[in-house]
Tab-separated table of C-alpha atoms in Angstrom:
chain	number	residue	atom	x	y	z
N	1208	MET	CA	20.269	-17.094	10.966
N	1209	THR	CA	16.746	-18.093	12.699
N	1210	THR	CA	15.348	-20.990	12.597
N	1211	THR	CA	12.125	-22.899	13.806
N	1212	PRO	CA	11.475	-25.767	15.692
N	1213	GLN	CA	10.899	-28.229	12.829
N	1214	ALA	CA	14.042	-26.646	11.041
N	1215	ASP	CA	15.808	-27.414	13.878
N	1216	LYS	CA	14.757	-31.549	14.040
N	1217	LEU	CA	15.538	-31.717	9.987
N	1218	ILE	CA	19.283	-30.071	10.425
N	1219	ALA	CA	19.918	-32.528	13.242
N	1220	THR	CA	18.616	-35.150	11.340
N	1221	ARG	CA	21.097	-34.645	8.421
N	1222	VAL	CA	24.099	-33.509	11.149
N	1223	ARG	CA	23.526	-37.311	12.524
N	1224	LYS	CA	24.461	-38.420	9.218
N	1225	GLY	CA	28.213	-36.566	9.176
N	1226	ALA	CA	26.344	-33.142	7.296
N	1227	ASN	CA	27.915	-29.587	8.403
N	1228	PRO	CA	25.398	-27.672	10.725
N	1229	ALA	CA	25.570	-24.783	8.848
N	1230	GLU	CA	26.026	-25.668	5.864
N	1231	SER	CA	22.581	-27.868	6.729
N	1232	ALA	CA	21.009	-24.960	7.611
N	1233	GLU	CA	21.589	-22.907	4.403
N	1234	LEU	CA	20.379	-25.359	2.068
N	1235	LEU	CA	17.163	-26.169	4.745
N	1236	ALA	CA	16.857	-22.704	3.894
N	1237	GLU	CA	17.771	-22.667	0.279
N	1238	LEU	CA	15.089	-25.562	0.119
N	1239	ALA	CA	12.631	-24.010	1.918
N	1240	THR	CA	12.591	-20.906	-0.222
N	1241	SER	CA	12.731	-21.874	-3.670
N	1242	HIS	CA	10.362	-25.777	-2.961
N	1243	THR	CA	6.644	-26.637	-1.782
N	1244	GLY	CA	4.487	-29.502	-1.177
N	1245	ASP	CA	5.351	-32.611	-2.631
N	1246	ASN	CA	8.582	-30.416	-3.954
N	1247	LEU	CA	10.309	-29.887	-0.711
N	1248	ALA	CA	9.032	-32.835	0.547
N	1249	HIS	CA	11.128	-34.769	-1.911
N	1250	ALA	CA	14.120	-32.254	-1.679
N	1251	LEU	CA	13.828	-32.828	1.886
N	1252	GLU	CA	14.244	-36.829	1.513
N	1253	TYR	CA	16.741	-35.911	-1.442
N	1254	GLN	CA	19.243	-34.367	0.518
N	1255	GLY	CA	18.971	-36.239	3.681
N	1256	PHE	CA	17.102	-33.863	6.105
N	1257	ALA	CA	14.133	-36.663	5.943
N	1258	THR	CA	13.375	-40.211	5.768
N	1259	ALA	CA	10.755	-40.974	2.697
N	1260	ALA	CA	8.487	-41.896	5.231
N	1261	SER	CA	8.621	-38.835	7.795
N	1262	ALA	CA	9.267	-36.286	4.403
N	1263	GLU	CA	5.847	-35.204	3.586
N	1264	ARG	CA	5.146	-34.575	7.258
N	1265	ALA	CA	8.687	-32.903	7.422
N	1266	ALA	CA	7.625	-30.728	4.632
N	1267	HIS	CA	4.255	-29.454	6.357
N	1268	ALA	CA	5.088	-28.880	8.953
N	1269	LEU	CA	8.159	-27.008	8.136
N	1270	GLU	CA	5.758	-24.977	5.671
N	1271	ILE	CA	3.682	-24.032	8.614
N	1272	GLU	CA	5.712	-22.994	10.948
N	1273	ARG	CA	7.555	-20.571	8.683
N	1274	ILE	CA	4.203	-18.853	7.008
N	1275	ASP	CA	3.385	-18.340	11.013
N	1276	ASN	CA	7.144	-16.824	11.749
N	1277	HIS	CA	6.519	-14.705	8.839
N	1278	VAL	CA	2.363	-13.570	9.908
N	1279	THR	CA	3.573	-12.527	13.156
N	1280	ALA	CA	6.687	-10.958	12.111
N	1281	VAL	CA	4.140	-8.812	9.988
N	1282	ALA	CA	1.333	-8.097	12.774
N	1283	ALA	CA	3.835	-6.934	14.600
N	1284	LEU	CA	4.645	-3.849	12.550
N	1285	LEU	CA	1.058	-2.835	11.746
N	1286	PRO	CA	0.572	0.320	13.827
N	1287	PHE	CA	-3.340	-0.976	14.681
N	1288	PRO	CA	-4.180	-3.680	16.989
N	1289	VAL	CA	-4.793	-6.630	15.174
N	1290	GLU	CA	-5.018	-10.514	16.953
N	1291	VAL	CA	-3.193	-12.862	15.115
N	1292	GLU	CA	-5.232	-16.744	15.503
N	1293	ALA	CA	-4.750	-20.184	13.962
N	1294	GLU	CA	-7.421	-20.544	10.901
N	1295	MET	CA	-8.484	-24.366	12.280
N	1296	GLY	CA	-11.176	-24.191	9.066
N	1297	GLY	CA	-8.688	-24.929	6.309
N	1298	LEU	CA	-5.653	-23.601	5.926
N	1299	PHE	CA	-4.111	-23.928	9.715
N	1300	THR	CA	-2.172	-21.474	9.573
N	1301	LEU	CA	-1.890	-17.592	11.566
N	1302	GLN	CA	-3.484	-14.830	10.270
N	1303	ILE	CA	-3.659	-10.963	10.730
N	1304	LEU	CA	-7.410	-10.397	12.670
N	1305	LEU	CA	-8.084	-6.866	11.546
N	1306	GLY	CA	-11.643	-6.468	13.160
N	1307	SER	CA	-15.501	-7.114	12.722
N	1308	ARG	CA	-17.472	-4.852	11.087
N	1309	ILE	CA	-20.750	-6.510	12.656
N	1310	PRO	CA	-21.209	-7.723	16.141
N	1311	ASP	CA	-20.359	-11.723	16.179
N	1312	GLY	CA	-19.714	-11.753	12.546
N	1313	ALA	CA	-16.720	-12.924	10.618
N	1314	PRO	CA	-13.750	-10.526	10.766
N	1315	ASP	CA	-11.587	-8.845	7.886
N	1316	ARG	CA	-8.225	-10.982	7.817
N	1317	ALA	CA	-4.876	-11.344	6.368
N	1318	GLY	CA	-2.720	-14.046	5.743
N	1319	ILE	CA	-0.848	-16.530	3.181
N	1320	ASN	CA	-2.183	-19.238	1.700
N	1321	PRO	CA	0.108	-22.440	1.187
N	1322	HIS	CA	-1.706	-24.937	-0.816
N	1323	VAL	CA	-0.726	-23.342	-3.911
N	1324	LEU	CA	2.219	-22.865	-6.429
N	1325	ARG	CA	3.310	-19.754	-5.392
N	1326	ALA	CA	1.633	-18.463	-2.444
N	1327	THR	CA	1.092	-15.256	-1.733
N	1328	TRP	CA	-0.024	-12.548	0.146
N	1329	TRP	CA	-4.167	-12.047	0.747
N	1330	ILE	CA	-7.044	-9.483	2.435
N	1331	GLU	CA	-10.425	-10.110	2.722
N	1332	THR	CA	-13.473	-8.623	4.224
N	1333	GLY	CA	-15.519	-10.560	7.261
N	1334	GLU	CA	-18.332	-12.420	4.841
N	1335	GLY	CA	-15.859	-12.541	1.810
N	1336	GLU	CA	-17.816	-9.725	-0.216
N	1337	ILE	CA	-14.218	-8.799	-0.963
N	1338	SER	CA	-10.229	-10.506	-1.307
N	1339	GLU	CA	-7.546	-9.630	-3.184
N	1340	ASP	CA	-4.697	-11.393	-3.298
N	1341	SER	CA	-1.356	-9.046	-3.276
N	1342	GLY	CA	0.636	-11.011	-5.475
N	1343	ILE	CA	3.413	-10.386	-2.816
N	1344	PRO	CA	5.379	-13.877	-2.488
N	1345	ALA	CA	4.594	-15.426	0.763
N	1346	THR	CA	8.515	-14.772	2.043
N	1347	ALA	CA	8.663	-11.137	1.060
N	1348	ASP	CA	10.353	-8.650	3.577
N	1349	PRO	CA	7.432	-7.821	6.084
N	1350	ALA	CA	7.878	-4.389	6.063
N	1351	LEU	CA	6.877	-4.183	2.588
N	1352	ILE	CA	3.759	-6.497	2.887
N	1353	ALA	CA	3.196	-4.402	6.518
N	1354	TYR	CA	2.690	-1.805	4.296
N	1355	TRP	CA	1.310	-3.129	1.360
N	1356	LEU	CA	-1.846	-4.341	4.219
N	1357	ILE	CA	-1.965	-0.357	6.047
N	1358	GLN	CA	-2.768	0.374	2.608
N	1359	ARG	CA	-5.521	-2.363	1.890
N	1360	ALA	CA	-7.087	-2.714	4.876
N	1361	GLU	CA	-7.771	1.597	5.018
N	1362	HIS	CA	-8.654	1.226	1.624
N	1363	LEU	CA	-11.581	-1.542	2.875
N	1364	GLY	CA	-12.629	0.299	5.628
N	1365	SER	CA	-10.918	-2.713	8.189
N	1366	PRO	CA	-12.446	-1.793	11.711
N	1367	ALA	CA	-8.449	-2.507	13.284
N	1368	ALA	CA	-7.776	0.443	10.538
N	1369	VAL	CA	-10.953	2.608	11.266
N	1370	LYS	CA	-10.354	2.307	14.985
N	1371	ALA	CA	-6.781	3.423	14.971
N	1372	HIS	CA	-7.612	6.764	13.286
N	1373	GLU	CA	-10.929	7.283	15.332
N	1374	PRO	CA	-10.313	10.942	18.104
N	1375	LEU	CA	-9.941	10.083	21.099
N	1376	SER	CA	-12.912	11.326	23.007
N	1377	ALA	CA	-12.819	13.644	26.283
């Protein structure tokens, strides 16, 4: 089972208290998949992964790491060139940049909003004229998300998708 640095820390905390490492990793994966925000923080505390003082911070770090890993996995499956960059103005997670329509303009982008009850994938055009929620859960199979993102980026005329289809000049 692949873990993140934050997950490794949480598992190590629980193992120091006498828990089994493999069972702890499995339980943590289950908790991180089924809980978010305050619920995840309480679950981490209750199951011995974190103290009351550190649970909220640990839950947030774990969610961000899991989202960032998922965004990176989806970006790697796209058939056109994209950039992956942290959006530091609000979500603080990695997003997939699909190119700018105008010089120095905001890029079309896609990502996951972790600050909602049921986190899903979204795509929007550079200036936010069009914003679509996929309805696809954040942790869905990266191939499914990549397929949806390819279809939507092409339909919206996102620069990365358009550029990928331009004929090569002689």
